[in-house]
PDB file of C-alpha atoms and ligand atoms in Angstrom:
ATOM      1  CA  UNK A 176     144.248 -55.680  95.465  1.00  0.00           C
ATOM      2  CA  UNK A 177     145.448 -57.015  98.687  1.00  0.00           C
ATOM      3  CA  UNK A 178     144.311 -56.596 102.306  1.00  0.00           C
ATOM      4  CA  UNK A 179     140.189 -57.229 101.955  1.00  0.00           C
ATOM      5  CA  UNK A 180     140.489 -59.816 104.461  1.00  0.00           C
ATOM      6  CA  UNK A 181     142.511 -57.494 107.303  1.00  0.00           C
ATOM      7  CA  UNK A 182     139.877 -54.745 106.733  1.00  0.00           C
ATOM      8  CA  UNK A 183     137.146 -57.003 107.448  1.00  0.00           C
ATOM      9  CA  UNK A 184     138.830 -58.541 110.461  1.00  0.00           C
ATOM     10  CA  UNK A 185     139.817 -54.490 111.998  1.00  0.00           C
ATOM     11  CA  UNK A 186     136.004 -54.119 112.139  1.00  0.00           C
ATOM     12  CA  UNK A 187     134.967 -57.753 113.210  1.00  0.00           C
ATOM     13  CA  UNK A 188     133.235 -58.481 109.695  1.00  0.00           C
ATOM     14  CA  UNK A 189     133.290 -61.782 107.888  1.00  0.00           C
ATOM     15  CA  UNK A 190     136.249 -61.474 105.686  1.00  0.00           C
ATOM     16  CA  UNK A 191     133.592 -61.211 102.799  1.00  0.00           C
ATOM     17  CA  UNK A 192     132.461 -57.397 103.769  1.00  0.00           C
ATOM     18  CA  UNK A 193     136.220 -56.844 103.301  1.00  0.00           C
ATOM     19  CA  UNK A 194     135.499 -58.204  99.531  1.00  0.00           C
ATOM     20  CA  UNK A 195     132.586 -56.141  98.844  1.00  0.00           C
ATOM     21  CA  UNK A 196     134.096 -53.090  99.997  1.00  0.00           C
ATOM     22  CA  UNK A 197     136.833 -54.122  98.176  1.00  0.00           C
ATOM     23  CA  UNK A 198     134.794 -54.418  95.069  1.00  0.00           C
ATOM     24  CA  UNK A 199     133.209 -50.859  95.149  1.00  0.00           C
ATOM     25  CA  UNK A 200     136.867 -49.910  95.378  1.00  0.00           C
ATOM     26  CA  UNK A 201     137.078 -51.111  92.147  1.00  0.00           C
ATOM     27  CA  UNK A 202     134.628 -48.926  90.632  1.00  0.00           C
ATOM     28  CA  UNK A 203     136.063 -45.023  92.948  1.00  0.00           C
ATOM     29  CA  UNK A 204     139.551 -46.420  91.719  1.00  0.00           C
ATOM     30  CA  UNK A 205     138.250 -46.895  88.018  1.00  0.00           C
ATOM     31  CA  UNK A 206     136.829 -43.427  87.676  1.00  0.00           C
ATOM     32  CA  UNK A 207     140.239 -41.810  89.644  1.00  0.00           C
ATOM     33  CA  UNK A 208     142.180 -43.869  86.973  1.00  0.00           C
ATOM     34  CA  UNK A 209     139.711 -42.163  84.170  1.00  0.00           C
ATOM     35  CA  UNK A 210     139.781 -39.004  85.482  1.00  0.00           C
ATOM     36  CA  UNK A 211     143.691 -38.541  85.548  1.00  0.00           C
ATOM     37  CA  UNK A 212     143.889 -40.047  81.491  1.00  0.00           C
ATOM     38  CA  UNK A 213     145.194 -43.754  82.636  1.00  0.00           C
ATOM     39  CA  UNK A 214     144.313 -45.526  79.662  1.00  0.00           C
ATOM     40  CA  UNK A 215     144.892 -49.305  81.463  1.00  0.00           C
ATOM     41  CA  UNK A 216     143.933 -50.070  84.825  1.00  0.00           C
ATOM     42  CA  UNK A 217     144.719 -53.734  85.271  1.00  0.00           C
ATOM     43  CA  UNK A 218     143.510 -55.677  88.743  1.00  0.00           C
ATOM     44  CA  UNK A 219     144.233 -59.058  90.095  1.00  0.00           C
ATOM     45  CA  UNK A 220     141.507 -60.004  91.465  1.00  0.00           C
ATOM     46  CA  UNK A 221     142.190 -63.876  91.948  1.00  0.00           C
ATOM     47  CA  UNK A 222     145.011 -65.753  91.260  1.00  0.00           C
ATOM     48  CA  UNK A 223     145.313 -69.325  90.139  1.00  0.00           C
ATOM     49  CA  UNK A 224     146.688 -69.839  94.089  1.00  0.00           C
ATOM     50  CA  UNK A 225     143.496 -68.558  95.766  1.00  0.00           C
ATOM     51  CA  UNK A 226     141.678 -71.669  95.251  1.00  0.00           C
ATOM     52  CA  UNK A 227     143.399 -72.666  98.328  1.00  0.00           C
ATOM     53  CA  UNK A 228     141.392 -70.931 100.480  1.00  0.00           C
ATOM     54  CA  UNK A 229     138.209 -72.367 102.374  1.00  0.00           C
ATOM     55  CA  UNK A 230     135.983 -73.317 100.069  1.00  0.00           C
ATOM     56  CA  UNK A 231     133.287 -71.151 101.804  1.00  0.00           C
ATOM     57  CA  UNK A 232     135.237 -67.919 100.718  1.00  0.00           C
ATOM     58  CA  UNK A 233     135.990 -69.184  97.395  1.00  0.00           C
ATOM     59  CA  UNK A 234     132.686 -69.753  96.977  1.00  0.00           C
ATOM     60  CA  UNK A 235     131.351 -65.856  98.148  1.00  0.00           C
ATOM     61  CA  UNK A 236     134.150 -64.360  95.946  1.00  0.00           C
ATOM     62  CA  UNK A 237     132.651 -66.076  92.766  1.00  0.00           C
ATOM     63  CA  UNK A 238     128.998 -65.306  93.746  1.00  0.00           C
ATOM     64  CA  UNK A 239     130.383 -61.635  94.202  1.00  0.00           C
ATOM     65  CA  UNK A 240     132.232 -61.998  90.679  1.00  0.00           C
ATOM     66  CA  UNK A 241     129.061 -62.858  89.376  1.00  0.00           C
ATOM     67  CA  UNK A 242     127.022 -60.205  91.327  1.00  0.00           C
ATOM     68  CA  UNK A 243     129.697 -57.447  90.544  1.00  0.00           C
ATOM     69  CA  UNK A 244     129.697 -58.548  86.545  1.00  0.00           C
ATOM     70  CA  UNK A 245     125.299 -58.242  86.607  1.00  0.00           C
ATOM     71  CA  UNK A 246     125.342 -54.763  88.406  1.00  0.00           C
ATOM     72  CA  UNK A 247     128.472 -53.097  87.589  1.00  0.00           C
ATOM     73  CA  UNK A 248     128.649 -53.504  83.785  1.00  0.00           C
ATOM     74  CA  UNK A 249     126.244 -51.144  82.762  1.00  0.00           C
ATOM     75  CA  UNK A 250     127.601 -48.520  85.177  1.00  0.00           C
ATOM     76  CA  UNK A 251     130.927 -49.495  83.164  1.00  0.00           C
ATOM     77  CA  UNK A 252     129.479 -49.176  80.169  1.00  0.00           C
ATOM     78  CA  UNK A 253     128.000 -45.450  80.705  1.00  0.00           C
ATOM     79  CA  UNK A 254     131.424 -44.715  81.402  1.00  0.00           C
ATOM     80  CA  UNK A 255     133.059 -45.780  78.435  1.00  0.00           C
ATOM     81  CA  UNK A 256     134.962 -48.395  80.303  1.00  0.00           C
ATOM     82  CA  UNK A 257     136.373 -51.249  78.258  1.00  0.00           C
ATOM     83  CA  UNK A 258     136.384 -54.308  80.323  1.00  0.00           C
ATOM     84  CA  UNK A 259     139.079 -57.544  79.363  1.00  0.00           C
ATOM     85  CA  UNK A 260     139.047 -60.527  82.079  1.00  0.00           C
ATOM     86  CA  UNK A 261     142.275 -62.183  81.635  1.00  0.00           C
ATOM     87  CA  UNK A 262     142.966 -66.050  83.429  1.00  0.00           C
ATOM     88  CA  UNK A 263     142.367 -69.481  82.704  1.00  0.00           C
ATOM     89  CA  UNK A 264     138.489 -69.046  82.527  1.00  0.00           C
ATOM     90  CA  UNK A 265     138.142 -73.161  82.338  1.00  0.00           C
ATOM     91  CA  UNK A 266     137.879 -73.433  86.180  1.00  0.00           C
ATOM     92  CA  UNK A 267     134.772 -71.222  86.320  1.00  0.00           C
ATOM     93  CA  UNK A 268     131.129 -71.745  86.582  1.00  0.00           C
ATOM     94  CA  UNK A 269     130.161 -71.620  82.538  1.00  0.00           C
ATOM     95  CA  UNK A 270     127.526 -69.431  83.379  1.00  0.00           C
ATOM     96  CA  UNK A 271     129.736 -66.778  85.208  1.00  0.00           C
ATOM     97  CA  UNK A 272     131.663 -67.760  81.772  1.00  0.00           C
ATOM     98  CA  UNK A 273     129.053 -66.759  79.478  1.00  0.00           C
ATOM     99  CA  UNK A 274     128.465 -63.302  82.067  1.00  0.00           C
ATOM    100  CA  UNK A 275     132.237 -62.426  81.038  1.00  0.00           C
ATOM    101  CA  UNK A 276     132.285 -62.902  77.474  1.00  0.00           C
ATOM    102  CA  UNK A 277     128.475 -60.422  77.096  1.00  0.00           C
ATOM    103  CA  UNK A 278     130.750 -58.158  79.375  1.00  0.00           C
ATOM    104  CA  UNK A 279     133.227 -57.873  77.581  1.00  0.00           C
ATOM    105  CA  UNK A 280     131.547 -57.720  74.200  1.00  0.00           C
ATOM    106  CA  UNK A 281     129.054 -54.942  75.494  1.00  0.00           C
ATOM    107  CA  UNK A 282     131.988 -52.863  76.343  1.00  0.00           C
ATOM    108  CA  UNK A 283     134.292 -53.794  73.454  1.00  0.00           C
ATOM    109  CA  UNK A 284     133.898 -50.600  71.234  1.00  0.00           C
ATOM    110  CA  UNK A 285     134.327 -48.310  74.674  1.00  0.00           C
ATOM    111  CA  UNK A 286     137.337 -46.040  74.016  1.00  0.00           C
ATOM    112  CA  UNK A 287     137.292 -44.778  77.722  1.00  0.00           C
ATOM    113  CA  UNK A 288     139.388 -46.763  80.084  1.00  0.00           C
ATOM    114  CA  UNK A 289     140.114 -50.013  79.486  1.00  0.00           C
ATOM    115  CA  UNK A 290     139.805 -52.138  82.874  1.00  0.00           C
ATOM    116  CA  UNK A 291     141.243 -55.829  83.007  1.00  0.00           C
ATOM    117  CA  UNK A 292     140.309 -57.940  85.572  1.00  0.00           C
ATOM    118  CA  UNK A 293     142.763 -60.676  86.328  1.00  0.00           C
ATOM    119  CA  UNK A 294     141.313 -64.168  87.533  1.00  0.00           C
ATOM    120  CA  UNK A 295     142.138 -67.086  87.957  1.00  0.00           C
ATOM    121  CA  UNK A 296     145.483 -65.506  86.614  1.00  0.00           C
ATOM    122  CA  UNK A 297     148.826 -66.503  87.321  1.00  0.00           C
ATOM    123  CA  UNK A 298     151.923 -64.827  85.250  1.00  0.00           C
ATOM    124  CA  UNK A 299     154.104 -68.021  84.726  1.00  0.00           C
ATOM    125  CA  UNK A 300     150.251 -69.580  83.549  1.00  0.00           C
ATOM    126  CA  UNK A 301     150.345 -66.805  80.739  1.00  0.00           C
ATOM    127  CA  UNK A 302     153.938 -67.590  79.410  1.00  0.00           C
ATOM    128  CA  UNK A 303     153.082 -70.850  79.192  1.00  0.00           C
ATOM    129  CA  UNK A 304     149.888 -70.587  77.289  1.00  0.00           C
ATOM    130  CA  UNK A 305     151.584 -68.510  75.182  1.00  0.00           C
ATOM    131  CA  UNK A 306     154.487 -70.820  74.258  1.00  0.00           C
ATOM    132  CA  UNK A 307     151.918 -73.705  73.831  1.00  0.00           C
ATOM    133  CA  UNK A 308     149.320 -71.497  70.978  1.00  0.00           C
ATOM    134  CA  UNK A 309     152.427 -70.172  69.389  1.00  0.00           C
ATOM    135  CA  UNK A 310     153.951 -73.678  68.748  1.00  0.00           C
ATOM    136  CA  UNK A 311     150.460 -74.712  67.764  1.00  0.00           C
ATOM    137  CA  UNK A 312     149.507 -72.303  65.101  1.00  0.00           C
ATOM    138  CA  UNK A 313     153.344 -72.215  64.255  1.00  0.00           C
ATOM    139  CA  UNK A 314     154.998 -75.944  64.350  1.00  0.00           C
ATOM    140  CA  UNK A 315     157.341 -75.234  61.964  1.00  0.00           C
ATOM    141  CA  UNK A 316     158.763 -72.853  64.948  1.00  0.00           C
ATOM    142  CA  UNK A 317     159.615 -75.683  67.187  1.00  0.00           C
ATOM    143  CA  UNK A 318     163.092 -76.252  68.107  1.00  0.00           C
ATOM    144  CA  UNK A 319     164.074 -72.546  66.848  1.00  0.00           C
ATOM    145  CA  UNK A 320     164.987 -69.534  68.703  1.00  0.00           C
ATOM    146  CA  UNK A 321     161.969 -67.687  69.214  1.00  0.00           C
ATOM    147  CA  UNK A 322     161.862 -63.701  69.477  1.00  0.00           C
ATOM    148  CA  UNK A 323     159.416 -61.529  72.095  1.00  0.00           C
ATOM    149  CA  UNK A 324     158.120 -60.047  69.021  1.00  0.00           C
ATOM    150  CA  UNK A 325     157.224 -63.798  67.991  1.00  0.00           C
ATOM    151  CA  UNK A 326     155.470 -64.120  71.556  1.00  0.00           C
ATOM    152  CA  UNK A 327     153.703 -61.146  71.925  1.00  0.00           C
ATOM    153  CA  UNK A 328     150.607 -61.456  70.460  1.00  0.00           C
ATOM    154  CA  UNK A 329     149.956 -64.826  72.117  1.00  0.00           C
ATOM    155  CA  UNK A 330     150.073 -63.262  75.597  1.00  0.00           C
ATOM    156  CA  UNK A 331     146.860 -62.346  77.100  1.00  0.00           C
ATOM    157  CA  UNK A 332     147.799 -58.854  77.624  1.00  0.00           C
ATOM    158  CA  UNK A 333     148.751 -58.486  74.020  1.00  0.00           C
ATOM    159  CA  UNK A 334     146.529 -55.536  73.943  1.00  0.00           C
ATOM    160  CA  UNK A 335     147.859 -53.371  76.047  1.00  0.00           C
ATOM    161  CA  UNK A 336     151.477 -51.923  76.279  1.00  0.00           C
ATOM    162  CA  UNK A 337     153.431 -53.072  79.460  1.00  0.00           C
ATOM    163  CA  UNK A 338     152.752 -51.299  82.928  1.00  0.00           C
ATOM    164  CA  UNK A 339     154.489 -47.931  83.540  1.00  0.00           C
ATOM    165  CA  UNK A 340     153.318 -48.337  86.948  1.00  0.00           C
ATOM    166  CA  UNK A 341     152.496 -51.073  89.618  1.00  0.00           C
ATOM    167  CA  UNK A 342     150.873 -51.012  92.877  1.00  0.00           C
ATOM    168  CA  UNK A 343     151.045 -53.762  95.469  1.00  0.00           C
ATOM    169  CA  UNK A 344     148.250 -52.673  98.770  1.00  0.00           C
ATOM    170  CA  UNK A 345     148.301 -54.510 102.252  1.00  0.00           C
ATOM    171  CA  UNK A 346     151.615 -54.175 102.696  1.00  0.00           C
ATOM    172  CA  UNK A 347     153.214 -57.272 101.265  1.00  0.00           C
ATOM    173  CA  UNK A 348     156.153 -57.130  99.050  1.00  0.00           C
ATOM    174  CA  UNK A 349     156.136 -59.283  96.249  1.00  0.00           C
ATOM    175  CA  UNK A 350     155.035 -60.029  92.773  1.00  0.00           C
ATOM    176  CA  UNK A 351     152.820 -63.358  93.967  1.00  0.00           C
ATOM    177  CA  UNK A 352     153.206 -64.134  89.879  1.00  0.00           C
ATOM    178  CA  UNK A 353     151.378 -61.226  88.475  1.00  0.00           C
ATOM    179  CA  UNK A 354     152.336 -60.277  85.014  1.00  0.00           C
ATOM    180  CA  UNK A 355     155.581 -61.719  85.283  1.00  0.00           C
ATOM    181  CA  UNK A 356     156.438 -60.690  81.144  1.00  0.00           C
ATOM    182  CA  UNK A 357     155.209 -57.722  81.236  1.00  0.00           C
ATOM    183  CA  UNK A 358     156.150 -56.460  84.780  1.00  0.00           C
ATOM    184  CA  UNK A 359     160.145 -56.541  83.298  1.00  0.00           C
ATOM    185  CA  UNK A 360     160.778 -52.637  83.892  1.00  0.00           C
ATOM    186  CA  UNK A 361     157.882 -51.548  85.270  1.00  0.00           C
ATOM    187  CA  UNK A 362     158.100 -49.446  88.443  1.00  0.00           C
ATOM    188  CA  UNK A 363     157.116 -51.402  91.150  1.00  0.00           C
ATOM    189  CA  UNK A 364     155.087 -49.620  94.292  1.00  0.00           C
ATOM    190  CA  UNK A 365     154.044 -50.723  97.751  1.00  0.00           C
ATOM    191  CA  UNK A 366     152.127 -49.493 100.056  1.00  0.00           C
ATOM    192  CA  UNK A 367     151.014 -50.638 103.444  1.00  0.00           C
ATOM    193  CA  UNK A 368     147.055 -48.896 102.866  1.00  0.00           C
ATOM    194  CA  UNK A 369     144.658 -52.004 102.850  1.00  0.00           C
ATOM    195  CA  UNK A 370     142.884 -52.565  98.946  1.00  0.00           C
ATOM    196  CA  UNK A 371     139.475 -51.088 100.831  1.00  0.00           C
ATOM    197  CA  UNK A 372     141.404 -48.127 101.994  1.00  0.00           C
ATOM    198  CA  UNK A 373     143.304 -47.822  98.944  1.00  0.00           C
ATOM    199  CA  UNK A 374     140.703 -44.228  97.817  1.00  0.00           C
ATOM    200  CA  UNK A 375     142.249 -41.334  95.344  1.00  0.00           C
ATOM    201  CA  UNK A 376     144.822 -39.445  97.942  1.00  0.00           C
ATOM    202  CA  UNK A 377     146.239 -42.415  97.730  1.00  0.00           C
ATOM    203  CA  UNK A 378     146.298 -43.359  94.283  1.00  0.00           C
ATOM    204  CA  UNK A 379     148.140 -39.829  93.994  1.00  0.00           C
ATOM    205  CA  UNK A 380     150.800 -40.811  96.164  1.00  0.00           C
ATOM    206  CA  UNK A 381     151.614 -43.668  94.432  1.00  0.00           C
ATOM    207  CA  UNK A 382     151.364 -41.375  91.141  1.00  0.00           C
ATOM    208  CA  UNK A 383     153.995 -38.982  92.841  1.00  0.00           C
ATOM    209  CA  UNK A 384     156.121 -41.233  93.651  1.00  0.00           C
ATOM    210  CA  UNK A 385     155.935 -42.758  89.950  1.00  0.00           C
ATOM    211  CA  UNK A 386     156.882 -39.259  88.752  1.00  0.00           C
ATOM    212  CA  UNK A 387     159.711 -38.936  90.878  1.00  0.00           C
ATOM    213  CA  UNK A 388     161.615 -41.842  89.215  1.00  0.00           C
ATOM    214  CA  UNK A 389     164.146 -42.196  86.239  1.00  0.00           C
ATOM    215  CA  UNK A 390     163.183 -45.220  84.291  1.00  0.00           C
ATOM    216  CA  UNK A 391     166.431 -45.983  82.644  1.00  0.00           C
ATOM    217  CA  UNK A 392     165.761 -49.092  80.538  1.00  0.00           C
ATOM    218  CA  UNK A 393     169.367 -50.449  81.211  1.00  0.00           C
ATOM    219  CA  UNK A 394     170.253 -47.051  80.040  1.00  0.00           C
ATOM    220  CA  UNK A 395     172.746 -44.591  81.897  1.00  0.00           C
ATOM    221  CA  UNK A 396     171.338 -41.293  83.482  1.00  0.00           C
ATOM    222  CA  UNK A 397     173.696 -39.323  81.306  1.00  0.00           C
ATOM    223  CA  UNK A 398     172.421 -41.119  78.075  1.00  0.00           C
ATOM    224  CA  UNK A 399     168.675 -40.017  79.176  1.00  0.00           C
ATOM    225  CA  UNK A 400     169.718 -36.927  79.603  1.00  0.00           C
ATOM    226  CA  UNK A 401     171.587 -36.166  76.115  1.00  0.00           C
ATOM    227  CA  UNK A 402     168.039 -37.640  74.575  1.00  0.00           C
ATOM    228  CA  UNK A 403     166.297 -35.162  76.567  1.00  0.00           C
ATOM    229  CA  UNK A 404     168.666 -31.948  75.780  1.00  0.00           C
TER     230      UNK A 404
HETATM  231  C1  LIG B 626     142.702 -59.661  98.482  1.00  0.00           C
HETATM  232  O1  LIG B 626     142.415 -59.552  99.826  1.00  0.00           O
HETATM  233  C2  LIG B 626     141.540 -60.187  97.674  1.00  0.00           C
HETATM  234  C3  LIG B 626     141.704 -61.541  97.077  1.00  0.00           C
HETATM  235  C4  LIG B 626     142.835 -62.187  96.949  1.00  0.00           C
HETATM  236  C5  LIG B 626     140.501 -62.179  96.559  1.00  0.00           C
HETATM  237  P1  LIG B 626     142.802 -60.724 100.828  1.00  0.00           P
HETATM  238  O2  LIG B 626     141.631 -61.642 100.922  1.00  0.00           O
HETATM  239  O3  LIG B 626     144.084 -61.367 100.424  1.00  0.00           O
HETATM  240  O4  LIG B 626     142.977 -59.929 102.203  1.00  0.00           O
HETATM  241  P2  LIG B 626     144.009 -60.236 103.369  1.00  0.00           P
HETATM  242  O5  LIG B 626     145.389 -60.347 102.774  1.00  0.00           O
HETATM  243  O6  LIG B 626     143.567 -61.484 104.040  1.00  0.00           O
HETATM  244  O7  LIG B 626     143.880 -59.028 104.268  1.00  0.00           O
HETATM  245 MG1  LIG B 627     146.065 -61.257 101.042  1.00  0.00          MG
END
């Protein structure tokens, strides 16, 4: 969700307004997602690099975090929205904490969408702490070859299958260490519309443009086409 910051600054607002608007982009993009049977919607939100920033607007984003989580969940929740926050929670307030874990355990038996907020994420963060619980609850593993099937479960998006689809706003072209694993043959997508811009026309676009693609898996067109006919 890139590009909060340049909305704000097009209008003269405090790079904040960019982040609220950006916010109740989360919840139009959400019900879009729903709408069209998406059954994950994953967001990065704020990666284990954005501490970086001034502390002033790391500061706003987590009281927003925590405003968002109080007046959003129930909205959530009436929509049958399952909610996951992936990251390395350790850095956070342990109230905001304690505000993610009832989250996600009032919307744990939801069967609608299931919406995972990425924070204080980072992709190579993930492999890692995979690797590390693995080898813990496994010791007699260390020094072998290990399998993906052996890693798997230990990653944070173990509950989800990988992305068919990913979206990049704001223009920039890169990954900025994402879901690294799980981002292996996904098709990527940018776009130069701004996060707060970012409404359903142009969530279809990027779904068009999905559609038009042949996702090969190392496969030749001709083999995907005798498994079709
Ligand atoms: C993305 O918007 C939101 C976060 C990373 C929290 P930015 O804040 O990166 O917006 P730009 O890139 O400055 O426009
Ligand atoms: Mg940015």
């Amino acid at each position: 969700m890139d590009g909060n910051g340049r909305w704000a600054k097009k209008r003269l607002m405090p790079r904040i307004a960019g982040h609220k608007r950006g916010v109740e982009m989360i919840r139009e993009m959400s019900r879009a997602c729903a709408r069209r049977g998406v059954e994950y919607l994953t967001l990065f939100a704020f990666s284990s690099e954005n501490w970086r920033r001034p502390e002033e607007e790391v500061s706003l984003l987590m009281d927003l975090f925590r405003y968002a989580l109080q007046h959003e969940v129930r909205n959530l929740h009436e929509s049958r929205v399952r909610l996951k926050v992936i990251g390395d929670l350790s850095r956070f307030d342990p109230q905001l904490v304690q505000l993610i874990q009832y989250s996600e355990q009032m919307t744990a038996g939801n069967t609608g969408l299931t919406l995972t907020v990425a924070a204080n994420y980072g992709g190579r963060w993930d492999v890692l702490q995979a690797v590390a619980r693995l080898l813990a609850q496994r010791p007699e593993l260390a020094g072998q070859p290990l399998s993906e099937e052996m890693l798997a479960p230990y990653l944070t998006m173990h509950y989800a299958p990988e992305p068919d689809l990913f979206i990049r706003t704001g223009g920039e072209q890169r990954v900025s260490n994402f879901l690294l694993w799980q981002l292996a043959y996904s098709e990527l997508y940018f776009t130069p519309t701004l996060w707060p811009d970012f409404n359903e026309a142009a969530l279809e676009l990027a779904i068009t443009s999905y559609q038009q693609r042949e996702r090969r898996f190392g496969r030749t067109s001709e083999q995907l086409e005798a498994c079709k006919g």
